[in-house]
mmCIF file of C-alpha atoms (C1' of nucleotides) in Angstrom:
data_model
loop_
_atom_site.group_PDB
_atom_site.id
_atom_site.type_symbol
_atom_site.label_atom_id
_atom_site.label_comp_id
_atom_site.label_asym_id
_atom_site.label_seq_id
_atom_site.Cartn_x
_atom_site.Cartn_y
_atom_site.Cartn_z
ATOM 1 C CA MET A 1 -11.480 -13.618 12.366
ATOM 2 C CA PRO A 2 -8.302 -14.490 10.440
ATOM 3 C CA THR A 3 -9.122 -15.321 6.829
ATOM 4 C CA ALA A 4 -6.330 -17.862 6.345
ATOM 5 C CA ASP A 5 -6.552 -21.151 8.211
ATOM 6 C CA PRO A 6 -3.447 -21.698 10.350
ATOM 7 C CA ALA A 7 -2.569 -24.948 8.572
ATOM 8 C CA PRO A 8 -4.341 -27.804 6.828
ATOM 9 C CA ARG A 9 -3.833 -29.812 9.987
ATOM 10 C CA ARG A 10 -5.634 -33.010 9.057
ATOM 11 C CA ARG A 11 -5.613 -33.773 5.360
ATOM 12 C CA MET A 12 -1.991 -34.808 5.281
ATOM 13 C CA ARG A 13 -0.373 -38.151 4.718
ATOM 14 C CA ALA A 14 1.313 -39.518 7.799
ATOM 15 C CA ASP A 15 4.826 -39.331 6.370
ATOM 16 C CA ALA A 16 4.210 -35.800 5.140
ATOM 17 C CA ARG A 17 3.020 -34.738 8.579
ATOM 18 C CA ARG A 18 6.131 -36.298 10.179
ATOM 19 C CA ASN A 19 8.443 -34.526 7.743
ATOM 20 C CA HIS A 20 6.607 -31.254 8.246
ATOM 21 C CA ASP A 21 6.976 -31.410 12.018
ATOM 22 C CA ARG A 22 10.551 -32.617 11.882
ATOM 23 C CA LEU A 23 11.486 -29.775 9.541
ATOM 24 C CA LEU A 24 9.937 -27.213 11.863
ATOM 25 C CA ALA A 25 11.712 -28.619 14.887
ATOM 26 C CA GLU A 26 15.100 -28.657 13.191
ATOM 27 C CA ALA A 27 14.561 -25.224 11.686
ATOM 28 C CA ALA A 28 13.871 -23.866 15.162
ATOM 29 C CA ALA A 29 17.091 -25.433 16.425
ATOM 30 C CA VAL A 30 19.223 -24.295 13.507
ATOM 31 C CA PHE A 31 17.831 -20.754 13.548
ATOM 32 C CA ALA A 32 18.394 -20.569 17.291
ATOM 33 C CA GLU A 33 22.032 -21.546 16.790
ATOM 34 C CA GLN A 34 22.874 -19.656 13.619
ATOM 35 C CA GLY A 35 20.177 -17.058 13.028
ATOM 36 C CA VAL A 36 17.442 -16.891 10.418
ATOM 37 C CA GLU A 37 19.911 -16.766 7.531
ATOM 38 C CA ALA A 38 21.195 -20.249 8.331
ATOM 39 C CA SER A 39 21.488 -22.751 5.504
ATOM 40 C CA LEU A 40 18.184 -24.376 4.583
ATOM 41 C CA GLU A 41 20.195 -27.279 3.242
ATOM 42 C CA ALA A 42 21.439 -27.814 6.801
ATOM 43 C CA VAL A 43 17.872 -27.789 8.078
ATOM 44 C CA ALA A 44 16.823 -30.453 5.578
ATOM 45 C CA ARG A 45 19.910 -32.520 6.335
ATOM 46 C CA ARG A 46 19.271 -32.435 10.071
ATOM 47 C CA ALA A 47 15.631 -33.295 9.529
ATOM 48 C CA GLY A 48 16.717 -36.311 7.501
ATOM 49 C CA VAL A 49 14.883 -35.315 4.328
ATOM 50 C CA ALA A 50 15.919 -34.300 0.826
ATOM 51 C CA ASN A 51 16.213 -30.599 0.123
ATOM 52 C CA GLY A 52 13.274 -30.779 -2.279
ATOM 53 C CA THR A 53 11.053 -31.967 0.546
ATOM 54 C CA LEU A 54 11.813 -28.855 2.531
ATOM 55 C CA TYR A 55 10.853 -26.652 -0.407
ATOM 56 C CA SER A 56 7.646 -28.545 -1.017
ATOM 57 C CA HIS A 57 6.553 -27.960 2.585
ATOM 58 C CA PHE A 58 7.934 -24.416 2.910
ATOM 59 C CA PRO A 59 8.491 -22.757 -0.446
ATOM 60 C CA THR A 60 10.419 -19.835 1.056
ATOM 61 C CA ARG A 61 12.434 -19.011 4.147
ATOM 62 C CA GLN A 62 9.660 -16.629 5.184
ATOM 63 C CA ALA A 63 7.118 -19.453 5.040
ATOM 64 C CA LEU A 64 9.264 -21.434 7.450
ATOM 65 C CA LEU A 65 9.559 -18.433 9.742
ATOM 66 C CA GLU A 66 5.841 -17.839 9.572
ATOM 67 C CA ALA A 67 5.158 -21.384 10.698
ATOM 68 C CA LEU A 68 7.594 -20.952 13.583
ATOM 69 C CA LEU A 69 6.497 -17.498 14.699
ATOM 70 C CA ALA A 70 2.881 -16.785 13.795
ATOM 71 C CA ASN A 71 1.602 -18.281 17.007
ATOM 72 C CA GLY A 72 3.880 -16.187 19.175
ATOM 73 C CA MET A 73 2.878 -13.098 17.256
ATOM 74 C CA TRP A 74 -0.804 -13.733 17.865
ATOM 75 C CA VAL A 75 -0.015 -14.161 21.528
ATOM 76 C CA LEU A 76 1.763 -10.820 21.419
ATOM 77 C CA ALA A 77 -1.335 -9.184 20.002
ATOM 78 C CA ASP A 78 -3.458 -10.770 22.729
ATOM 79 C CA THR A 79 -0.997 -9.583 25.341
ATOM 80 C CA ALA A 80 -1.621 -6.044 24.142
ATOM 81 C CA ARG A 81 -5.323 -6.456 24.911
ATOM 82 C CA ASP A 82 -4.599 -7.900 28.346
ATOM 83 C CA LEU A 83 -2.183 -5.146 29.282
ATOM 84 C CA ALA A 84 -4.644 -2.504 28.168
ATOM 85 C CA GLY A 85 -7.066 -3.938 30.717
ATOM 86 C CA HIS A 86 -4.646 -3.977 33.632
ATOM 87 C CA LEU A 87 -2.268 -1.061 33.303
ATOM 88 C CA SER A 88 -2.250 2.657 32.641
ATOM 89 C CA ALA A 89 -2.077 3.651 28.996
ATOM 90 C CA HIS A 90 1.595 4.492 29.178
ATOM 91 C CA GLU A 91 2.656 1.530 31.247
ATOM 92 C CA ALA A 92 0.768 -0.810 28.936
ATOM 93 C CA LEU A 93 2.586 0.663 25.962
ATOM 94 C CA THR A 94 6.082 0.403 27.433
ATOM 95 C CA THR A 95 5.523 -3.056 28.880
ATOM 96 C CA TRP A 96 4.188 -4.347 25.587
ATOM 97 C CA ALA A 97 7.007 -2.759 23.610
ATOM 98 C CA ARG A 98 9.483 -4.654 25.766
ATOM 99 C CA ALA A 99 7.606 -7.908 25.193
ATOM 100 C CA ALA A 100 7.553 -7.264 21.456
ATOM 101 C CA MET A 101 11.274 -6.610 21.454
ATOM 102 C CA ALA A 102 11.903 -9.796 23.425
ATOM 103 C CA HIS A 103 9.965 -11.733 20.802
ATOM 104 C CA THR A 104 11.981 -10.119 18.042
ATOM 105 C CA THR A 105 15.265 -11.179 19.584
ATOM 106 C CA ARG A 106 14.249 -14.837 19.533
ATOM 107 C CA TYR A 107 16.464 -15.525 16.528
ATOM 108 C CA ARG A 108 19.350 -13.479 15.224
ATOM 109 C CA GLY A 109 18.425 -11.643 12.043
ATOM 110 C CA LEU A 110 14.736 -11.780 12.822
ATOM 111 C CA ALA A 111 14.311 -8.017 13.213
ATOM 112 C CA THR A 112 15.240 -7.580 9.559
ATOM 113 C CA SER A 113 12.619 -10.061 8.389
ATOM 114 C CA LEU A 114 9.923 -8.616 10.639
ATOM 115 C CA LEU A 115 10.498 -5.011 9.677
ATOM 116 C CA ARG A 116 10.679 -5.784 5.968
ATOM 117 C CA SER A 117 7.617 -8.011 6.053
ATOM 118 C CA VAL A 118 5.289 -5.479 7.646
ATOM 119 C CA GLU A 119 5.264 -3.503 4.411
ATOM 120 C CA ASP A 120 5.879 -6.340 1.969
ATOM 121 C CA GLU A 121 2.540 -7.896 1.083
ATOM 122 C CA THR A 122 4.217 -10.763 -0.739
ATOM 123 C CA SER A 123 5.859 -11.994 2.441
ATOM 124 C CA GLU A 124 4.303 -14.949 4.222
ATOM 125 C CA LEU A 125 5.034 -13.063 7.433
ATOM 126 C CA HIS A 126 3.057 -10.035 6.361
ATOM 127 C CA ALA A 127 -0.235 -10.925 8.045
ATOM 128 C CA ALA A 128 1.410 -11.744 11.365
ATOM 129 C CA CYS A 129 3.412 -8.527 11.265
ATOM 130 C CA GLN A 130 0.285 -6.521 10.545
ATOM 131 C CA GLU A 131 -1.348 -8.165 13.522
ATOM 132 C CA VAL A 132 1.479 -6.981 15.759
ATOM 133 C CA LEU A 133 1.453 -3.547 14.159
ATOM 134 C CA GLY A 134 -2.264 -3.242 14.830
ATOM 135 C CA ALA A 135 -1.864 -4.318 18.444
ATOM 136 C CA GLY A 136 0.796 -1.675 18.939
ATOM 137 C CA GLU A 137 -1.365 0.916 17.285
ATOM 138 C CA ARG A 138 -4.184 0.419 19.763
ATOM 139 C CA LEU A 139 -1.841 0.885 22.715
ATOM 140 C CA LEU A 140 -0.290 3.904 21.034
ATOM 141 C CA THR A 141 -3.621 5.571 20.348
ATOM 142 C CA ARG A 142 -4.659 4.988 23.946
ATOM 143 C CA ALA A 143 -1.462 6.584 25.224
ATOM 144 C CA GLN A 144 -1.972 9.505 22.873
ATOM 145 C CA ALA A 145 -5.504 9.964 24.215
ATOM 146 C CA ALA A 146 -4.037 9.955 27.729
ATOM 147 C CA GLY A 147 -1.579 12.619 26.619
ATOM 148 C CA THR A 148 1.591 10.687 27.382
ATOM 149 C CA VAL A 149 2.647 10.265 23.741
ATOM 150 C CA ARG A 150 2.904 12.936 21.067
ATOM 151 C CA ALA A 151 0.074 13.072 18.602
ATOM 152 C CA ASP A 152 2.190 12.744 15.469
ATOM 153 C CA ALA A 153 3.679 9.357 16.373
ATOM 154 C CA THR A 154 2.401 6.513 14.208
ATOM 155 C CA ALA A 155 2.062 2.768 14.517
ATOM 156 C CA ALA A 156 4.826 2.466 11.930
ATOM 157 C CA ASP A 157 7.068 4.549 14.198
ATOM 158 C CA LEU A 158 6.403 2.276 17.143
ATOM 159 C CA TYR A 159 6.891 -0.873 15.098
ATOM 160 C CA SER A 160 10.102 0.473 13.579
ATOM 161 C CA LEU A 161 11.634 1.492 16.858
ATOM 162 C CA ILE A 162 10.932 -1.854 18.480
ATOM 163 C CA ASN A 163 12.613 -3.653 15.602
ATOM 164 C CA ALA A 164 15.471 -1.180 15.404
ATOM 165 C CA ALA A 165 16.216 -1.597 19.104
ATOM 166 C CA ALA A 166 16.081 -5.374 18.747
ATOM 167 C CA TRP A 167 18.431 -5.172 15.790
ATOM 168 C CA ALA A 168 20.893 -2.968 17.656
ATOM 169 C CA GLY A 169 20.790 -5.452 20.512
ATOM 170 C CA GLU A 170 21.709 -8.238 18.092
ATOM 171 C CA GLN A 171 24.727 -6.345 16.810
ATOM 172 C CA THR A 172 26.040 -5.228 20.204
ATOM 173 C CA SER A 173 24.470 -6.528 23.399
ATOM 174 C CA PRO A 174 20.947 -7.138 24.693
ATOM 175 C CA ALA A 175 21.515 -4.435 27.311
ATOM 176 C CA GLN A 176 22.344 -1.884 24.625
ATOM 177 C CA GLY A 177 19.209 -2.876 22.766
ATOM 178 C CA GLU A 178 17.085 -2.239 25.832
ATOM 179 C CA ARG A 179 18.717 1.115 26.465
ATOM 180 C CA LEU A 180 17.876 2.107 22.909
ATOM 181 C CA LEU A 181 14.271 1.039 23.328
ATOM 182 C CA SER A 182 14.003 3.157 26.472
ATOM 183 C CA PHE A 183 15.415 6.215 24.747
ATOM 184 C CA CYS A 184 13.135 5.818 21.766
ATOM 185 C CA ILE A 185 10.028 5.409 23.880
ATOM 186 C CA ASP A 186 11.006 8.412 25.955
ATOM 187 C CA GLY A 187 11.374 10.265 22.680
ATOM 188 C CA LEU A 188 7.699 9.627 21.965
ATOM 189 C CA ARG A 189 6.583 11.814 24.858
ATOM 190 C CA PRO A 190 4.980 15.143 23.965
ATOM 191 C CA MET B 1 47.790 11.961 14.219
ATOM 192 C CA PRO B 2 46.517 8.665 12.793
ATOM 193 C CA THR B 3 48.987 5.861 13.478
ATOM 194 C CA ALA B 4 48.175 3.850 10.325
ATOM 195 C CA ASP B 5 49.182 5.299 6.973
ATOM 196 C CA PRO B 6 46.167 5.499 4.680
ATOM 197 C CA ALA B 7 47.808 3.262 2.069
ATOM 198 C CA PRO B 8 51.312 2.420 0.808
ATOM 199 C CA ARG B 9 50.644 4.810 -2.052
ATOM 200 C CA ARG B 10 53.965 4.641 -3.835
ATOM 201 C CA ARG B 11 55.742 1.321 -3.485
ATOM 202 C CA MET B 12 53.397 -0.529 -5.850
ATOM 203 C CA ARG B 13 53.955 -1.943 -9.275
ATOM 204 C CA ALA B 14 52.037 -0.097 -11.973
ATOM 205 C CA ASP B 15 49.759 -3.020 -12.808
ATOM 206 C CA ALA B 16 49.071 -3.621 -9.128
ATOM 207 C CA ARG B 17 48.121 0.016 -8.638
ATOM 208 C CA ARG B 18 45.792 -0.126 -11.628
ATOM 209 C CA ASN B 19 44.102 -3.284 -10.352
ATOM 210 C CA HIS B 20 43.808 -1.808 -6.881
ATOM 211 C CA ASP B 21 42.081 1.323 -8.150
ATOM 212 C CA ARG B 22 39.901 -0.532 -10.583
ATOM 213 C CA LEU B 23 38.755 -2.904 -7.854
ATOM 214 C CA LEU B 24 37.833 -0.009 -5.600
ATOM 215 C CA ALA B 25 35.897 1.755 -8.329
ATOM 216 C CA GLU B 26 33.925 -1.352 -9.257
ATOM 217 C CA ALA B 27 33.329 -2.259 -5.622
ATOM 218 C CA ALA B 28 31.846 1.196 -5.066
ATOM 219 C CA ALA B 29 29.557 0.727 -8.056
ATOM 220 C CA VAL B 30 28.489 -2.795 -7.139
ATOM 221 C CA PHE B 31 27.903 -1.938 -3.481
ATOM 222 C CA ALA B 32 25.879 1.092 -4.515
ATOM 223 C CA GLU B 33 23.688 -1.108 -6.686
ATOM 224 C CA GLN B 34 23.383 -4.203 -4.525
ATOM 225 C CA GLY B 35 24.510 -3.331 -1.025
ATOM 226 C CA VAL B 36 27.619 -4.313 0.888
ATOM 227 C CA GLU B 37 26.767 -8.026 0.773
ATOM 228 C CA ALA B 38 27.096 -8.086 -2.992
ATOM 229 C CA SER B 39 29.167 -10.828 -4.584
ATOM 230 C CA LEU B 40 32.905 -10.165 -4.469
ATOM 231 C CA GLU B 41 33.216 -12.432 -7.475
ATOM 232 C CA ALA B 42 31.075 -9.914 -9.367
ATOM 233 C CA VAL B 43 33.377 -7.101 -8.242
ATOM 234 C CA ALA B 44 36.453 -8.948 -9.534
ATOM 235 C CA ARG B 45 34.688 -9.840 -12.761
ATOM 236 C CA ARG B 46 33.666 -6.244 -13.427
ATOM 237 C CA ALA B 47 37.151 -5.040 -12.578
ATOM 238 C CA GLY B 48 38.539 -7.491 -15.129
ATOM 239 C CA VAL B 49 40.794 -9.354 -12.700
ATOM 240 C CA ALA B 50 40.881 -12.877 -11.325
ATOM 241 C CA ASN B 51 39.175 -13.456 -7.985
ATOM 242 C CA GLY B 52 42.525 -14.190 -6.360
ATOM 243 C CA THR B 53 43.695 -10.708 -7.252
ATOM 244 C CA LEU B 54 40.827 -9.163 -5.336
ATOM 245 C CA TYR B 55 41.721 -11.199 -2.248
ATOM 246 C CA SER B 56 45.383 -10.308 -2.485
ATOM 247 C CA HIS B 57 44.529 -6.589 -2.448
ATOM 248 C CA PHE B 58 41.641 -6.801 0.015
ATOM 249 C CA PRO B 59 41.750 -9.927 2.137
ATOM 250 C CA THR B 60 38.247 -9.381 3.543
ATOM 251 C CA ARG B 61 35.062 -7.586 2.656
ATOM 252 C CA GLN B 62 35.700 -5.238 5.579
ATOM 253 C CA ALA B 63 39.078 -4.296 4.140
ATOM 254 C CA LEU B 64 37.377 -3.295 0.921
ATOM 255 C CA LEU B 65 34.800 -1.269 2.843
ATOM 256 C CA GLU B 66 37.517 0.370 4.884
ATOM 257 C CA ALA B 67 39.284 1.514 1.748
ATOM 258 C CA LEU B 68 36.022 2.920 0.407
ATOM 259 C CA LEU B 69 34.800 4.578 3.595
ATOM 260 C CA ALA B 70 37.668 5.528 5.880
ATOM 261 C CA ASN B 71 38.114 8.902 4.257
ATOM 262 C CA GLY B 72 34.445 9.819 4.630
ATOM 263 C CA MET B 73 34.567 8.762 8.252
ATOM 264 C CA TRP B 74 37.513 11.007 9.008
ATOM 265 C CA VAL B 75 35.620 13.825 7.347
ATOM 266 C CA LEU B 76 32.700 13.051 9.605
ATOM 267 C CA ALA B 77 34.932 13.356 12.645
ATOM 268 C CA ASP B 78 36.257 16.687 11.379
ATOM 269 C CA THR B 79 32.724 17.871 10.781
ATOM 270 C CA ALA B 80 32.027 17.289 14.456
ATOM 271 C CA ARG B 81 34.832 19.691 15.361
ATOM 272 C CA ASP B 82 33.568 22.309 12.905
ATOM 273 C CA LEU B 83 30.008 22.114 14.145
ATOM 274 C CA ALA B 84 31.144 22.441 17.726
ATOM 275 C CA GLY B 85 32.719 25.741 16.753
ATOM 276 C CA HIS B 86 29.681 27.187 15.018
ATOM 277 C CA LEU B 87 26.553 25.896 16.728
ATOM 278 C CA SER B 88 25.057 25.472 20.172
ATOM 279 C CA ALA B 89 25.887 22.226 21.914
ATOM 280 C CA HIS B 90 22.533 20.680 21.148
ATOM 281 C CA GLU B 91 22.288 21.870 17.574
ATOM 282 C CA ALA B 92 25.791 20.629 16.878
ATOM 283 C CA LEU B 93 24.837 17.207 18.218
ATOM 284 C CA THR B 94 21.632 16.841 16.223
ATOM 285 C CA THR B 95 23.132 18.220 13.021
ATOM 286 C CA TRP B 96 26.089 15.889 13.279
ATOM 287 C CA ALA B 97 23.902 12.888 14.061
ATOM 288 C CA ARG B 98 22.003 13.521 10.849
ATOM 289 C CA ALA B 99 25.237 13.746 8.893
ATOM 290 C CA ALA B 100 26.461 10.517 10.440
ATOM 291 C CA MET B 101 23.228 8.788 9.531
ATOM 292 C CA ALA B 102 23.455 10.081 5.972
ATOM 293 C CA HIS B 103 26.943 8.598 5.717
ATOM 294 C CA THR B 104 25.680 5.284 7.052
ATOM 295 C CA THR B 105 22.985 5.043 4.408
ATOM 296 C CA ARG B 106 25.520 5.311 1.611
ATOM 297 C CA TYR B 107 25.312 1.597 0.893
ATOM 298 C CA ARG B 108 22.579 -0.819 1.874
ATOM 299 C CA GLY B 109 23.717 -3.097 4.681
ATOM 300 C CA LEU B 110 26.352 -0.681 5.850
ATOM 301 C CA ALA B 111 24.762 0.038 9.228
ATOM 302 C CA THR B 112 25.278 -3.586 10.195
ATOM 303 C CA SER B 113 28.988 -3.492 9.347
ATOM 304 C CA LEU B 114 29.524 -0.179 11.098
ATOM 305 C CA LEU B 115 27.757 -1.118 14.314
ATOM 306 C CA ARG B 116 29.448 -4.507 14.510
ATOM 307 C CA SER B 117 32.868 -3.080 13.743
ATOM 308 C CA VAL B 118 32.875 -0.481 16.484
ATOM 309 C CA GLU B 119 33.253 -3.222 19.090
ATOM 310 C CA ASP B 120 35.086 -5.794 16.978
ATOM 311 C CA GLU B 121 38.795 -5.071 17.169
ATOM 312 C CA THR B 122 39.565 -7.593 14.449
ATOM 313 C CA SER B 123 37.585 -5.618 11.878
ATOM 314 C CA GLU B 124 39.497 -3.463 9.425
ATOM 315 C CA LEU B 125 36.748 -0.900 9.970
ATOM 316 C CA HIS B 126 37.306 -0.764 13.697
ATOM 317 C CA ALA B 127 39.652 2.230 13.786
ATOM 318 C CA ALA B 128 37.429 4.333 11.551
ATOM 319 C CA CYS B 129 34.366 3.451 13.602
ATOM 320 C CA GLN B 130 36.162 4.385 16.805
ATOM 321 C CA GLU B 131 37.039 7.709 15.227
ATOM 322 C CA VAL B 132 33.360 8.390 14.564
ATOM 323 C CA LEU B 133 32.400 7.157 18.013
ATOM 324 C CA GLY B 134 34.915 9.523 19.593
ATOM 325 C CA ALA B 135 33.681 12.461 17.553
ATOM 326 C CA GLY B 136 30.143 11.762 18.688
ATOM 327 C CA GLU B 137 31.272 11.440 22.254
ATOM 328 C CA ARG B 138 32.741 14.939 22.288
ATOM 329 C CA LEU B 139 29.509 16.446 21.015
ATOM 330 C CA LEU B 140 27.530 14.386 23.481
ATOM 331 C CA THR B 141 29.641 15.445 26.450
ATOM 332 C CA ARG B 142 29.311 19.064 25.417
ATOM 333 C CA ALA B 143 25.523 18.760 25.236
ATOM 334 C CA GLN B 144 25.482 17.073 28.617
ATOM 335 C CA ALA B 145 27.506 19.944 30.070
ATOM 336 C CA ALA B 146 24.962 22.334 28.563
ATOM 337 C CA GLY B 147 22.220 20.346 30.225
ATOM 338 C CA THR B 148 20.337 19.403 27.073
ATOM 339 C CA VAL B 149 21.151 15.688 27.230
ATOM 340 C CA ARG B 150 20.724 13.340 30.179
ATOM 341 C CA ALA B 151 23.893 12.501 32.043
ATOM 342 C CA ASP B 152 23.625 8.724 31.733
ATOM 343 C CA ALA B 153 23.708 8.670 27.935
ATOM 344 C CA THR B 154 26.908 7.215 26.493
ATOM 345 C CA ALA B 155 28.806 7.475 23.247
ATOM 346 C CA ALA B 156 27.798 3.885 22.560
ATOM 347 C CA ASP B 157 24.160 4.912 22.908
ATOM 348 C CA LEU B 158 24.576 7.706 20.410
ATOM 349 C CA TYR B 159 26.493 5.531 17.981
ATOM 350 C CA SER B 160 23.932 2.741 18.276
ATOM 351 C CA LEU B 161 20.963 4.966 17.720
ATOM 352 C CA ILE B 162 22.432 6.558 14.630
ATOM 353 C CA ASN B 163 23.106 3.158 13.117
ATOM 354 C CA ALA B 164 19.761 1.741 14.220
ATOM 355 C CA ALA B 165 17.901 4.626 12.592
ATOM 356 C CA ALA B 166 19.936 4.206 9.414
ATOM 357 C CA TRP B 167 19.159 0.495 9.434
ATOM 358 C CA ALA B 168 15.435 1.081 9.907
ATOM 359 C CA GLY B 169 15.565 3.537 7.019
ATOM 360 C CA GLU B 170 17.120 0.841 4.835
ATOM 361 C CA GLN B 171 14.347 -1.639 5.642
ATOM 362 C CA THR B 172 11.459 0.796 5.223
ATOM 363 C CA SER B 173 12.020 4.284 3.860
ATOM 364 C CA PRO B 174 14.575 7.040 4.383
ATOM 365 C CA ALA B 175 11.813 9.222 5.844
ATOM 366 C CA GLN B 176 11.019 6.586 8.465
ATOM 367 C CA GLY B 177 14.691 6.383 9.335
ATOM 368 C CA GLU B 178 14.850 10.094 9.936
ATOM 369 C CA ARG B 179 11.729 10.058 12.077
ATOM 370 C CA LEU B 180 13.335 7.368 14.210
ATOM 371 C CA LEU B 181 16.509 9.390 14.599
ATOM 372 C CA SER B 182 14.474 12.379 15.746
ATOM 373 C CA PHE B 183 12.598 10.351 18.332
ATOM 374 C CA CYS B 184 15.767 8.771 19.667
ATOM 375 C CA ILE B 185 17.565 12.086 19.985
ATOM 376 C CA ASP B 186 14.549 13.599 21.698
ATOM 377 C CA GLY B 187 14.698 10.632 24.052
ATOM 378 C CA LEU B 188 18.174 11.691 25.120
ATOM 379 C CA ARG B 189 16.871 14.883 26.747
ATOM 380 C CA PRO B 190 16.917 14.998 30.537
ATOM 381 C "C1'" DA C 1 56.151 -8.797 -6.818
ATOM 382 C "C1'" DC C 2 52.060 -9.738 -8.594
ATOM 383 C "C1'" DC C 3 48.519 -12.248 -11.281
ATOM 384 C "C1'" DT C 4 45.917 -16.303 -12.864
ATOM 385 C "C1'" DG C 5 42.612 -19.743 -12.668
ATOM 386 C "C1'" DA C 6 41.610 -24.116 -11.015
ATOM 387 C "C1'" DA C 7 40.229 -26.473 -6.802
ATOM 388 C "C1'" DC C 8 37.385 -27.224 -2.835
ATOM 389 C "C1'" DA C 9 33.474 -26.886 -0.148
ATOM 390 C "C1'" DC C 10 29.534 -24.881 0.210
ATOM 391 C "C1'" DC C 11 24.738 -22.560 -1.176
ATOM 392 C "C1'" DG C 12 19.405 -21.839 -3.132
ATOM 393 C "C1'" DT C 13 16.106 -23.524 -6.221
ATOM 394 C "C1'" DT C 14 13.914 -26.459 -9.645
ATOM 395 C "C1'" DC C 15 12.133 -30.569 -11.519
ATOM 396 C "C1'" DA C 16 11.994 -35.250 -13.687
ATOM 397 C "C1'" DA C 17 11.657 -39.625 -11.906
ATOM 398 C "C1'" DG C 18 10.226 -42.573 -8.633
ATOM 399 C "C1'" DT C 19 6.973 -44.888 -4.804
ATOM 400 C "C1'" DA D 1 0.190 -37.336 -2.856
ATOM 401 C "C1'" DC D 2 4.524 -37.017 -1.583
ATOM 402 C "C1'" DC D 3 9.572 -37.836 -1.685
ATOM 403 C "C1'" DT D 4 14.165 -38.183 -3.803
ATOM 404 C "C1'" DG D 5 18.295 -36.627 -5.575
ATOM 405 C "C1'" DA D 6 20.494 -34.915 -9.456
ATOM 406 C "C1'" DA D 7 21.023 -30.648 -12.083
ATOM 407 C "C1'" DC D 8 22.041 -25.852 -12.651
ATOM 408 C "C1'" DA D 9 23.906 -21.649 -11.493
ATOM 409 C "C1'" DC D 10 25.969 -19.381 -8.275
ATOM 410 C "C1'" DC D 11 29.161 -18.248 -3.942
ATOM 411 C "C1'" DG D 12 33.782 -17.407 -0.704
ATOM 412 C "C1'" DT D 13 38.375 -18.660 -0.090
ATOM 413 C "C1'" DT D 14 42.850 -20.762 -0.921
ATOM 414 C "C1'" DC D 15 46.951 -21.785 -3.333
ATOM 415 C "C1'" DA D 16 50.137 -23.843 -6.832
ATOM 416 C "C1'" DA D 17 51.785 -22.311 -11.017
ATOM 417 C "C1'" DG D 18 53.011 -18.898 -13.871
ATOM 418 C "C1'" DT D 19 55.184 -14.097 -15.604
#
DNA sequence: ACCTGAACACCGTTCAAGT
DNA sequence: ACCTGAACACCGTTCAAGT
């Protein structure tokens, strides 16, 4: 029961809808090439619209990211529920953590936005980040009940370590990022 | 036996020396306030010199950071040697890791520069980062010999986790950063 | 030997004017 | 209802001209 509707899908003029979609598509391409700090001016240019049009559709960079990522983040939360049904508490946790990290490495610089936004209520990404945090928390609690994770670990710890490993992977190599994630998760054991 | 002299301390015109020192002092202040991505134009302005003067003394942002940090990083490497003399292998490692993380949190954004620079030979910070990496490696090897750290952990792992924890602390809270460091170090146990 | 400041090519963000 | 594009205030970096 999300309180915000995903997008006012219908009540939009045809040209507005076209611009909206075009902007999202080009933003995805530009962010994939240059990371989430890429020039928004370049996004507008590639979408063939004036810079003001971009800002009227997506008032902030975070709003653009939210539109690109919210869906994937809901899927991630659903994945947590699925894994909880199919795997042991600890395997579900580690498998999901890897999936969450993979999502975070989608664009360079994303880990920074996602970690900041989980605590920043003014961020358009905040709700989606909280969703992911909550999904992780359920898997964490389950693993704690099973005795495979220390009792003092928190959802914020799990969320932080996933993002930190993703970030380290960005700066060095994906393999190094995954090694870090493994170490951190091992460090959660009692 | 460092091969690069710290700075051509003497052969400098008086005005050049003054500008050099003033630029460093203002850079330290501006970075402390705004992080290492702060405007270099602002640094030059506050130092009372033209922007070109800043670039002639410090051709890149990394060069400026190197001048500000290299000394502290050598100290960090020395600290590793001291700790090895006074503490158990594992205590020396954990104590030093905390000191290294504290150094990394000196300016916001620094973790990113320090992790990138350790592998990037073109960075002016590269030598100093390698120094720190090497210091960590000695403590790590000693702990591995003592059997308190798993054999497959590398110096790059240690260096990455210190910087990743510092980064996470920047994005959330120092306390969260320290929790992450603890978990990661625990994860290094056999 | 060093400094200056203009020059160039870029940004993010806002907002009056258009259709 | 939406789009345009100019306007403003800021960058990083280079380099001819000065002293």
